[in-house]
XYZ file of N, CA and C in Angstrom:
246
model
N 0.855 -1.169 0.000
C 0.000 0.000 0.000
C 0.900 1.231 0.000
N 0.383 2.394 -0.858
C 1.820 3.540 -1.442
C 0.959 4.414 -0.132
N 1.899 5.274 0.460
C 1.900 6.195 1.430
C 0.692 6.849 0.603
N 0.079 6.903 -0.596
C -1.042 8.236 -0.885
C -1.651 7.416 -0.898
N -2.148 5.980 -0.919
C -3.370 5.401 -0.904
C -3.546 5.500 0.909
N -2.636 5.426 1.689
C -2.993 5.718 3.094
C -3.446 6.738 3.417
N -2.754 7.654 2.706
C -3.079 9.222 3.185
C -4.481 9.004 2.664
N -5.405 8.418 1.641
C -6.487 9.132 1.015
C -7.267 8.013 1.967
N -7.206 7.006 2.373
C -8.056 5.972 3.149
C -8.357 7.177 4.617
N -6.888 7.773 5.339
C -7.455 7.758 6.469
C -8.128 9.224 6.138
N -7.847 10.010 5.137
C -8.737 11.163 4.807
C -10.124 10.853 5.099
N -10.174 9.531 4.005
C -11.740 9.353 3.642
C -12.242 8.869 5.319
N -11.617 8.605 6.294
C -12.083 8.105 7.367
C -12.410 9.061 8.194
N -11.405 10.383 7.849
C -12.131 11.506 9.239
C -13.174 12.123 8.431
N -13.489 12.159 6.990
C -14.609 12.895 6.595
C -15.730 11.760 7.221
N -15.396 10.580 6.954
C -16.849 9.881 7.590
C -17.216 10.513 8.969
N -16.007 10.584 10.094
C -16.568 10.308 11.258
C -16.958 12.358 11.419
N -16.665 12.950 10.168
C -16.727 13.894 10.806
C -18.724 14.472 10.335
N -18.851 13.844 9.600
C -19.904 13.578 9.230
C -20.934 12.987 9.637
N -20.562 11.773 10.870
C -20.965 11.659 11.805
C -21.202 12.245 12.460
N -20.335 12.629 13.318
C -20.442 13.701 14.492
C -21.422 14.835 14.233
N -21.846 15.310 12.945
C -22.466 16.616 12.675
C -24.019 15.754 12.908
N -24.172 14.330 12.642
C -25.643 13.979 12.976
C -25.430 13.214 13.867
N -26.246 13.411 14.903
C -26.196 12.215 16.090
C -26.783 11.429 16.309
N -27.166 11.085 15.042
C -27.745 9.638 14.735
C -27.991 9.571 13.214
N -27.223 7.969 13.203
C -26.887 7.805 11.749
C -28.264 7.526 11.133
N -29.102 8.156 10.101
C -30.478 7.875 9.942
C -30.262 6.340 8.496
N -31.156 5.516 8.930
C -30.981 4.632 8.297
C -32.303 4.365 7.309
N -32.149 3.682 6.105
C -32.751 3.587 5.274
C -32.944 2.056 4.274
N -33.796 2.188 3.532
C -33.906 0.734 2.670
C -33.104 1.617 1.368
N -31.722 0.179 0.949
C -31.582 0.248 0.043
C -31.311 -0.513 -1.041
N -30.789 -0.488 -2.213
C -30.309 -0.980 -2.824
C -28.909 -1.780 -3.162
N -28.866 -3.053 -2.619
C -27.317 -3.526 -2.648
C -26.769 -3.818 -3.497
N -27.520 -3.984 -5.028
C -26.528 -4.335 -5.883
C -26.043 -2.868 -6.440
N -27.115 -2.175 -6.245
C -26.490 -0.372 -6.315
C -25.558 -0.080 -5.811
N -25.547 -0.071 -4.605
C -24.557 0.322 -3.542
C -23.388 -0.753 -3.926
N -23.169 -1.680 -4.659
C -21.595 -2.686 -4.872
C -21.565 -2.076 -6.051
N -22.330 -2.091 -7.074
C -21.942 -1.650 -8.488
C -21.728 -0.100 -8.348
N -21.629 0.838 -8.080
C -20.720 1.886 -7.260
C -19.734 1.946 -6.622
N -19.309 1.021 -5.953
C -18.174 1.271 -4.731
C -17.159 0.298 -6.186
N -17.942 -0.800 -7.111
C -16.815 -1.507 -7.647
C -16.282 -0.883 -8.846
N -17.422 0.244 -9.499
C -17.145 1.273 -10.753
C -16.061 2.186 -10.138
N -15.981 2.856 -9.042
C -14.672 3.568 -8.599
C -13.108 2.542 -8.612
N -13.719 1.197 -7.907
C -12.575 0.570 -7.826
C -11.939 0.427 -8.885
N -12.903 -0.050 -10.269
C -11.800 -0.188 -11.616
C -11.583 0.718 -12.194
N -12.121 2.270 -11.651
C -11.469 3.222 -12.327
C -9.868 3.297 -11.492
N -9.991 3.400 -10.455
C -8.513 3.063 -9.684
C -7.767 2.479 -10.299
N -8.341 1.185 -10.707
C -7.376 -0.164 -10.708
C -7.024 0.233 -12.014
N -7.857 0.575 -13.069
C -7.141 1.213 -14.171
C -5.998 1.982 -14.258
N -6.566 3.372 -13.548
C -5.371 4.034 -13.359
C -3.632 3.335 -12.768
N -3.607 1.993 -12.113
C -2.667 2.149 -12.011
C -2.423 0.638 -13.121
N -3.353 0.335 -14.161
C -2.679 -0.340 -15.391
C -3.265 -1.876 -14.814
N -4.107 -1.893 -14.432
C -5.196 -3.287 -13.933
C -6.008 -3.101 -14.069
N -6.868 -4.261 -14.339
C -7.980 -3.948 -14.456
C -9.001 -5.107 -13.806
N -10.097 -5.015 -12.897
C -11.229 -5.258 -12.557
C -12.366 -5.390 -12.868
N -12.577 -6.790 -12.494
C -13.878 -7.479 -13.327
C -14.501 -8.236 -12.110
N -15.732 -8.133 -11.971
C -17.177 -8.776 -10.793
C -17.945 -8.955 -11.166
N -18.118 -10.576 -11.269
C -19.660 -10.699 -11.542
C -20.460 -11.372 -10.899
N -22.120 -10.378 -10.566
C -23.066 -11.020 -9.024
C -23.954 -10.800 -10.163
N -25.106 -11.554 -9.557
C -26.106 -11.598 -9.703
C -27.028 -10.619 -9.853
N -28.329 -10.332 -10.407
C -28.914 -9.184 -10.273
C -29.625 -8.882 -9.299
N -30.134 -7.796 -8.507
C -30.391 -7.283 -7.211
C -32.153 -7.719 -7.412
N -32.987 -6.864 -6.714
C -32.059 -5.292 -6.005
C -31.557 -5.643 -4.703
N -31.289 -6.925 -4.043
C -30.818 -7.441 -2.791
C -31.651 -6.476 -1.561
N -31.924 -5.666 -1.069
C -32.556 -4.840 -0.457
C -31.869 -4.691 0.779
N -31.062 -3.975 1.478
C -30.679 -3.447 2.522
C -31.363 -2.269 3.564
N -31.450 -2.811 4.879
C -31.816 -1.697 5.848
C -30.258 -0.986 6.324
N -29.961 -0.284 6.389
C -29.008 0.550 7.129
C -28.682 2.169 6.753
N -27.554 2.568 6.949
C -27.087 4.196 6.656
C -26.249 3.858 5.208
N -27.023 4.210 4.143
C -26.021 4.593 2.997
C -24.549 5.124 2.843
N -24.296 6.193 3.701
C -22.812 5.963 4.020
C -22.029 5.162 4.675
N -22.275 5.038 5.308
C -21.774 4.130 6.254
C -21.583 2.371 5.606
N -22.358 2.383 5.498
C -22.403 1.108 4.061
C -20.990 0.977 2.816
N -21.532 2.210 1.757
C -20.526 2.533 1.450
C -19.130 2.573 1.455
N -18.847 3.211 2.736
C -17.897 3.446 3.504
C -17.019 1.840 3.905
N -17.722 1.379 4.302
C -17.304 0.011 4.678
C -17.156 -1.289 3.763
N -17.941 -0.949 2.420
C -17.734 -1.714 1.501
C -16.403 -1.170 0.495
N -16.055 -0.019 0.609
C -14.819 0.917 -0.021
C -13.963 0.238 1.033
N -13.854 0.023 2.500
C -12.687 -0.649 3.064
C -12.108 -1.880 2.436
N -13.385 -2.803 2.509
C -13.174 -4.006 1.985
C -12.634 -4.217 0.538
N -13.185 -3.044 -0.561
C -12.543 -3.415 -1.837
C -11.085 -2.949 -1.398
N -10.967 -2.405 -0.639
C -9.393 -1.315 -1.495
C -8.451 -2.299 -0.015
């Protein structure tokens, strides 16, 4: 892992919590999970491009349906890809 993919992980980590902190309670919602992966995995292969790789996933079709906080979701599924 290159010192700027750290720097931009723990960036992306104080904007979460700081984003947090501004609501004091994470409001949660029904969503869409194959939305919410086919997003977090369209950034990833633009990444993975950029550094001359490339990324390929293939699931099933949704809409899988999730209760929780859209960011936070997000957020945690961006840990797991990267």
């Amino acid at each position: 892992e290159t010192e700027a993919q750290r720097l931009d992980s723990m960036i992306n980590d104080l904007l979460v919590m700081s984003r947090n902190q501004q609501k004091n309670a994470l409001v949660s919602e029904t969503i869409k999970a194959n939305q919410l992966w086919s997003e977090v995995l369209d950034n990833a292969a633009f990444e993975a491009e950029q550094m001359g790789k490339s990324l390929t996933v293939n699931f099933p079709p949704g809409p899988w349906p999730l209760y929780g906080n859209p960011n936070a979701l997000e957020s945690a599924l961006e840990n797991i890809v990267r």
